[in-house]
Amino acid sequence: MQMPVKFDILRISGNEEKKMAAEKARGEGEEGSFSLTVEEKKALCGLDSSFFGFLSLCKDGVKMKTLLNKAIHCYESLIVKAEGKVESDFFCQLGHFNLLLEDYSKALSSYQRYYSLQTDYWKLWLVCKLRFQQKRDTNAAFLYGLGLVYFYYNAFQWAIRAFQEVLYVDPNFCRAKEIHLRLGFMFKVNTDYESSLKHFQLALRDSNVCTLSSVEIQFHIAHLFEIQRKYHSAKAAYEQLLQIESLPSQVKATVLQQLGWMHHNMDLVGDNTTKERYAIQYLQKSLEEDPNSGQSWYFLGRCYSCIGKVQDAFVSYRQSIDKSEASADTWCSIGVLYQQQNQPMDALQAYICAVQLDHGHAAAWMDLGILYESCNQTQDAIKCYLNATRSKSCSNTSVLISRIKFLQNVSDSWNSVHTASHHPVQQQVYTQCFTTQKLQGLGKDQQRPFQTGSTRYIHAACVDNQNQNGNHTLPQNSKGDTQNHSSLHIPTSEEQKIFNFTKESKDSRSKSLSPKTSRQDRDTSNIYVNAKEHSKNIHEITSVPISSLNNEDSVSPNLIIVDNPQLSVLVGEAMDSVDHDSRTCDKVNNVHPTLHKKPDNLTASSPSSASSTETLSLKVTEQMHTHIVTSFISPNSGLDTINGGPENSESSISVSVGLRPRPQIIPSMSVSIYSSSTEVLKACRNLGKNGLSNGHILLDICPPPRPPTSPYPPLPKEKLNPPTPSIYLENKRDAFFPPLHQFCINPKNPVTVIRGLAGALKLDLGLFSTKTLVEANNEHIVEVRTQFLQPADENWDPSGTKKIWRYENKSSHTTIAKYAQYQACSFQESLREENERKTQVKDYSDNESTCSDISRRRQKVPFKTIKCGINIDLSDNKKWKLQLHELTKLPAFVRVVSAGNLLSHVGYTILGMNSVQLCMKVPGSRIPGHQENNNFCSVNINIGPGDCEWFVVPEDYWGVLNDFCEKNNLNFLMSSWWPNLEDLYEANVPVYRFIQRPGDLVWINAGTVHWVQAIGWCNNITWNVGPLTAFQYKLAVERYEWNKLQSIKSVVPMVHLSWNMARNIKVSDPKLFEMIKYCLLKILKQCQTLREALVAAGKEVLWHGRINDEPAPYCSICEVEVFNLLFVTNESNSQKTYIVHCQNCARKTSGNLENFVVLEQYKMEDLIQVYDQFTLAPSLSSSS
């Protein structure tokens, strides 16, 4: 295969200088042919990545593409002529132009070159467009374009970060709805269903144009419920879709298909006969809407097979094969059907067809092994089982290995006996040991996706359910295969799902939405990609480090790629005019990091039904993560940053935009924090005169926050298990000794254990015992987490075969009385087991052998289920007066309420933070890994009688744990995870590990990562504390901004808190003062600018005020904090419900805000007074 010429004009070094000289000479002669007229410059002015997918909708779409080609030649000529020494904006605009023409490799090269030259790419500034007109713009368009390129290459990790930065720097970006849509798909692929649902809902509420219709977004929301096993919610959502009169036929067909398959697998209605009748009815209606759906025919065949209608099942399977490409799943199902009819030769041929189509089809290999075993062909059965275990889709590896060993032993035994006595015994052994139940057990929880056919349909969804999890296995009778015949793939939490978005050809405008499935045979941590071939050559991208492409055999010609701006064929008629070139797909056998051609026929594989087809695996290296940089103005120095010092300027910038270390930057400021309020308001006067057209209301924007990189140099291995700082108290005087406070809040101490606190202060911990709690409020609500009992330093998957990070704990609710009963029963059961264990040991003479036997038996038994009671609210002073009063004996710095506690100045109760919460535990109960809300400190007292084991990681390593979570498809902030200590050791992450005994207080410092497991039966009380330090405030603001980037609600309203601190506290720490003052300055300018913009747009601002103890308002849609100016719908205002929106969400709902009223909570005069009166207080003397 001929290798391409590199994109020389963007890589100017070495031997390319000679080529540049030649190009320069040639360019001078051709300069006239590449020059742009004034009209062409005007036409190109303003074109950026936001036009991607919508360029063809312009009046002169074809003419515009021709003009873009000419502009690209002009730009390249100018760059060559200038020997690469041009403004960085040239490369950004060149990236936009290439993206609009779908030349992704050149677009990526241009964007990377721009990023290497423009350190403040994220700023709102005056940029030079085409060097002819000045236009105010944000480089959100640059981040959006880069995100689209990464999305095209299925580099979802980088695409997610780029898109999140777009929304951070410009929440009102014109393609915000498109970003939410794509984020929804990517999080769905990564099994982060909560984040996916949130972004789909945000996209649904946005009234702007998008490449999916609202009904399609509703469909994906319904499907999210389905793959989370929330079947009744999914059923209700699907049925709600069917009520829409103008529902497109393809959406309707797919909804009916989903409902049919759900009824087949789930107990949604009545007995098996009833649910199969409903399933068949839904599938038949689906086929009426789309008779060419091979998937629906296949599902229908499965339903007929289940009720024993063999002939109808065969007819449906044949229709499935005729309507779509040959599917390994269909042939496997046909094989099962033949085997049920005692036609082993026909079954054999069907299974062989299945494994030929998909060599990694675990279910087909398993069924084929069962067939051979039933015919006494043990060696052939063993080979088939071995092939099944090699498949990535096989989840019964341990069971199959045990079966293989058993068959090998049987075979050896049979051979020896046959040699001695010539009496065959294999059949007898098989009959005794390989029962029908065992055959069915082999198929349990086996996950096997369908193969994706070559269609033009978006693969939206297929059901995910428990009964699907079986393999094709022989049933006990021939009436059905409900329990053991299933070929629909069930996604697990570890699986990677890949969506293929529709590529429309020029010759076809038919649109459909059909869930199909495909096989996942790559590791889920890989980024699935299909590369694209340009102009019969393979363009090499050298600006991005890419690992070698996977060279495994491929069966399906449909390689996955995500490139289509429309994402679906079910967009409106307006999108029909978007044409794409029809291309074919070439298989790649080399291992060079190249980009290859994209197929014409693409399908979208849903998480519930598929992971991916045979794909090329492109791994973008994860080399760097930068520090969060939140900058504040310092009166003495020009740089006062929030997290760490300047980063290594020599670090590579080739991985992705926004993913390389950058020097920390102070936002440009026209005034300083030492300016008066009059100067501040004067500086921002008239900035909003253009009405509400401006996307930003802030004068300056900080760089998007980033997780910190691992500290350098790394710690030596012998320091990765540091001793835990512990303070032993003997009396009350020790507890109130001032240095104790300073020791705890020292940033160098991530955790401090204060031993013997309860005894020193004579705390009555019995007030928090289970018995007292039941007597006080036995009906009080307890949140229960159902978990698996495991060793404290390990976390295994449910099968017990491998260590994982994901920790499953299902949530429910009960009462204190019921959980207390559970605690007591658990204790009694433990005593009984202990007595039985002692009896067993006593009965055996060889104690060591006995213990090892018991250990082995335990390993084979599934993990025991336990329940942990958490989040028991003790904030009500009337109900828990005695308990709360007892805690006033504590030193001031650890009290729930104190003047030096930042959380005491919030002004209202935040459950579990500035109020007490209690946990009730049994042995093995876990609190998964986390940082406290907004990185505040935490106080935890063990009530007893049992101990707890703690694991603690310092704050500056949280970026490393965030990376591990991403690699394991987990959300660091929202998911439940339990770190693998071996991974942390290899990554040079120090872990503090200690035991908390009854009466011990554990102080978790700001930002510290920790996870806890109960050793015995115990209760714990906990709350958060905010020391009045610059370190605490800095980390709280960092997390506040990081939450905003991640679209997660910040429990602590930092803006509201900062203004209350300015009112209530005299600050003598210069660093803390500067940070608070800068926050006030920023918000004061924001309020003034937004208010003037509203007045200029003719929008009246109504006085609303604020009552005491009223919670800080948050946007009801995006959940960001809203300060002072509240956007409320007219209906909500008239009903006095006051459902708050932020400005951006209000504008997305109603562009001119005609459906909203604006309420003001604070007078500008009051804010000005607070700002001016907040000054640096003199330092207190050491004596005071």
mmCIF file of N, CA and C in Angstrom, residues 634-679:
data_model
loop_
_atom_site.group_PDB
_atom_site.id
_atom_site.type_symbol
_atom_site.label_atom_id
_atom_site.label_comp_id
_atom_site.label_asym_id
_atom_site.label_seq_id
_atom_site.Cartn_x
_atom_site.Cartn_y
_atom_site.Cartn_z
ATOM 1 N N SER A 634 -2.932 38.731 42.867
ATOM 2 C CA SER A 634 -2.104 39.006 44.038
ATOM 3 C C SER A 634 -1.631 40.446 43.987
ATOM 4 N N PRO A 635 -1.666 41.147 45.105
ATOM 5 C CA PRO A 635 -1.246 42.552 45.079
ATOM 6 C C PRO A 635 0.248 42.706 44.891
ATOM 7 N N ASN A 636 1.020 41.695 45.242
ATOM 8 C CA ASN A 636 2.469 41.816 45.184
ATOM 9 C C ASN A 636 3.056 41.178 43.936
ATOM 10 N N SER A 637 2.547 40.042 43.598
ATOM 11 C CA SER A 637 3.085 39.340 42.435
ATOM 12 C C SER A 637 2.030 39.267 41.361
ATOM 13 N N GLY A 638 2.490 39.066 40.161
ATOM 14 C CA GLY A 638 1.546 38.974 39.060
ATOM 15 C C GLY A 638 0.930 37.617 38.914
ATOM 16 N N LEU A 639 1.288 36.694 39.798
ATOM 17 C CA LEU A 639 0.789 35.326 39.635
ATOM 18 C C LEU A 639 0.541 34.723 41.008
ATOM 19 N N ASP A 640 -0.683 34.365 41.265
ATOM 20 C CA ASP A 640 -1.036 33.689 42.515
ATOM 21 C C ASP A 640 -2.072 32.648 42.170
ATOM 22 N N THR A 641 -1.632 31.404 42.036
ATOM 23 C CA THR A 641 -2.510 30.379 41.498
ATOM 24 C C THR A 641 -3.045 29.479 42.576
ATOM 25 N N ILE A 642 -3.972 28.670 42.166
ATOM 26 C CA ILE A 642 -4.663 27.854 43.148
ATOM 27 C C ILE A 642 -4.086 26.470 43.284
ATOM 28 N N ASN A 643 -3.597 25.873 42.264
ATOM 29 C CA ASN A 643 -3.178 24.475 42.377
ATOM 30 C C ASN A 643 -1.826 24.259 41.757
ATOM 31 N N GLY A 644 -0.801 24.232 42.565
ATOM 32 C CA GLY A 644 0.515 23.887 42.070
ATOM 33 C C GLY A 644 1.197 25.021 41.345
ATOM 34 N N GLY A 645 2.455 24.773 40.985
ATOM 35 C CA GLY A 645 3.224 25.773 40.288
ATOM 36 C C GLY A 645 3.160 25.596 38.806
ATOM 37 N N PRO A 646 3.970 26.363 38.055
ATOM 38 C CA PRO A 646 3.977 26.239 36.600
ATOM 39 C C PRO A 646 4.384 24.848 36.186
ATOM 40 N N GLU A 647 3.760 24.393 35.122
ATOM 41 C CA GLU A 647 4.021 23.039 34.653
ATOM 42 C C GLU A 647 5.171 23.026 33.666
ATOM 43 N N ASN A 648 5.613 21.825 33.359
ATOM 44 C CA ASN A 648 6.751 21.649 32.465
ATOM 45 C C ASN A 648 6.409 22.137 31.073
ATOM 46 N N SER A 649 7.089 23.171 30.658
ATOM 47 C CA SER A 649 6.785 23.753 29.349
ATOM 48 C C SER A 649 7.260 22.889 28.207
ATOM 49 N N GLU A 650 8.086 21.894 28.504
ATOM 50 C CA GLU A 650 8.596 21.042 27.441
ATOM 51 C C GLU A 650 7.722 19.817 27.213
ATOM 52 N N SER A 651 6.634 19.704 27.958
ATOM 53 C CA SER A 651 5.766 18.546 27.791
ATOM 54 C C SER A 651 5.150 18.539 26.405
ATOM 55 N N SER A 652 4.905 17.345 25.931
ATOM 56 C CA SER A 652 4.330 17.199 24.591
ATOM 57 C C SER A 652 2.936 17.775 24.544
ATOM 58 N N ILE A 653 2.589 18.371 23.458
ATOM 59 C CA ILE A 653 1.245 18.894 23.271
ATOM 60 C C ILE A 653 0.522 18.137 22.179
ATOM 61 N N SER A 654 0.982 16.937 21.898
ATOM 62 C CA SER A 654 0.435 16.245 20.741
ATOM 63 C C SER A 654 -0.717 15.331 21.059
ATOM 64 N N VAL A 655 -1.037 15.153 22.334
ATOM 65 C CA VAL A 655 -2.087 14.190 22.647
ATOM 66 C C VAL A 655 -3.448 14.761 22.321
ATOM 67 N N SER A 656 -3.786 15.861 22.914
ATOM 68 C CA SER A 656 -5.074 16.444 22.630
ATOM 69 C C SER A 656 -5.084 17.858 23.133
ATOM 70 N N VAL A 657 -5.980 18.622 22.565
ATOM 71 C CA VAL A 657 -6.101 19.984 23.020
ATOM 72 C C VAL A 657 -6.655 19.977 24.424
ATOM 73 N N GLY A 658 -6.167 20.902 25.221
ATOM 74 C CA GLY A 658 -6.644 20.985 26.573
ATOM 75 C C GLY A 658 -6.121 19.881 27.453
ATOM 76 N N LEU A 659 -5.187 19.084 26.957
ATOM 77 C CA LEU A 659 -4.686 17.963 27.737
ATOM 78 C C LEU A 659 -3.185 18.051 27.915
ATOM 79 N N ARG A 660 -2.606 19.207 27.757
ATOM 80 C CA ARG A 660 -1.177 19.329 27.953
ATOM 81 C C ARG A 660 -0.925 20.337 29.058
ATOM 82 N N PRO A 661 0.198 20.216 29.736
ATOM 83 C CA PRO A 661 0.509 21.202 30.772
ATOM 84 C C PRO A 661 0.679 22.592 30.175
ATOM 85 N N ARG A 662 0.195 23.582 30.916
ATOM 86 C CA ARG A 662 0.318 24.963 30.465
ATOM 87 C C ARG A 662 0.822 25.820 31.607
ATOM 88 N N PRO A 663 1.518 26.892 31.304
ATOM 89 C CA PRO A 663 1.850 27.828 32.384
ATOM 90 C C PRO A 663 0.583 28.444 32.933
ATOM 91 N N GLN A 664 0.565 28.728 34.213
ATOM 92 C CA GLN A 664 -0.629 29.274 34.810
ATOM 93 C C GLN A 664 -0.778 30.734 34.410
ATOM 94 N N ILE A 665 -2.012 31.094 34.181
ATOM 95 C CA ILE A 665 -2.286 32.415 33.609
ATOM 96 C C ILE A 665 -3.272 33.158 34.489
ATOM 97 N N ILE A 666 -2.990 34.399 34.745
ATOM 98 C CA ILE A 666 -3.932 35.249 35.448
ATOM 99 C C ILE A 666 -4.859 35.866 34.403
ATOM 100 N N PRO A 667 -6.177 35.792 34.623
ATOM 101 C CA PRO A 667 -7.090 36.410 33.670
ATOM 102 C C PRO A 667 -6.811 37.904 33.542
ATOM 103 N N SER A 668 -7.008 38.397 32.343
ATOM 104 C CA SER A 668 -6.803 39.828 32.124
ATOM 105 C C SER A 668 -7.821 40.610 32.926
ATOM 106 N N MET A 669 -7.352 41.608 33.622
ATOM 107 C CA MET A 669 -8.228 42.372 34.487
ATOM 108 C C MET A 669 -8.070 43.856 34.191
ATOM 109 N N SER A 670 -9.187 44.524 34.048
ATOM 110 C CA SER A 670 -9.122 45.967 33.873
ATOM 111 C C SER A 670 -9.052 46.670 35.214
ATOM 112 N N VAL A 671 -9.435 45.967 36.294
ATOM 113 C CA VAL A 671 -9.351 46.519 37.636
ATOM 114 C C VAL A 671 -8.829 45.431 38.554
ATOM 115 N N SER A 672 -8.287 45.808 39.690
ATOM 116 C CA SER A 672 -7.768 44.841 40.645
ATOM 117 C C SER A 672 -8.726 44.725 41.813
ATOM 118 N N ILE A 673 -8.428 43.777 42.705
ATOM 119 C CA ILE A 673 -9.300 43.591 43.858
ATOM 120 C C ILE A 673 -9.201 44.748 44.839
ATOM 121 N N TYR A 674 -8.232 45.603 44.643
ATOM 122 C CA TYR A 674 -8.080 46.761 45.525
ATOM 123 C C TYR A 674 -8.768 47.995 44.959
ATOM 124 N N SER A 675 -9.428 47.832 43.827
ATOM 125 C CA SER A 675 -10.208 48.939 43.283
ATOM 126 C C SER A 675 -11.511 49.068 44.067
ATOM 127 N N SER A 676 -12.035 50.245 44.100
ATOM 128 C CA SER A 676 -13.317 50.450 44.766
ATOM 129 C C SER A 676 -14.440 49.922 43.890
ATOM 130 N N SER A 677 -15.611 49.776 44.487
ATOM 131 C CA SER A 677 -16.758 49.283 43.721
ATOM 132 C C SER A 677 -17.108 50.243 42.589
ATOM 133 N N THR A 678 -16.908 51.548 42.822
ATOM 134 C CA THR A 678 -17.200 52.530 41.767
ATOM 135 C C THR A 678 -16.315 52.295 40.553
ATOM 136 N N GLU A 679 -15.040 52.034 40.772
ATOM 137 C CA GLU A 679 -14.122 51.763 39.654
ATOM 138 C C GLU A 679 -14.474 50.452 38.960
#
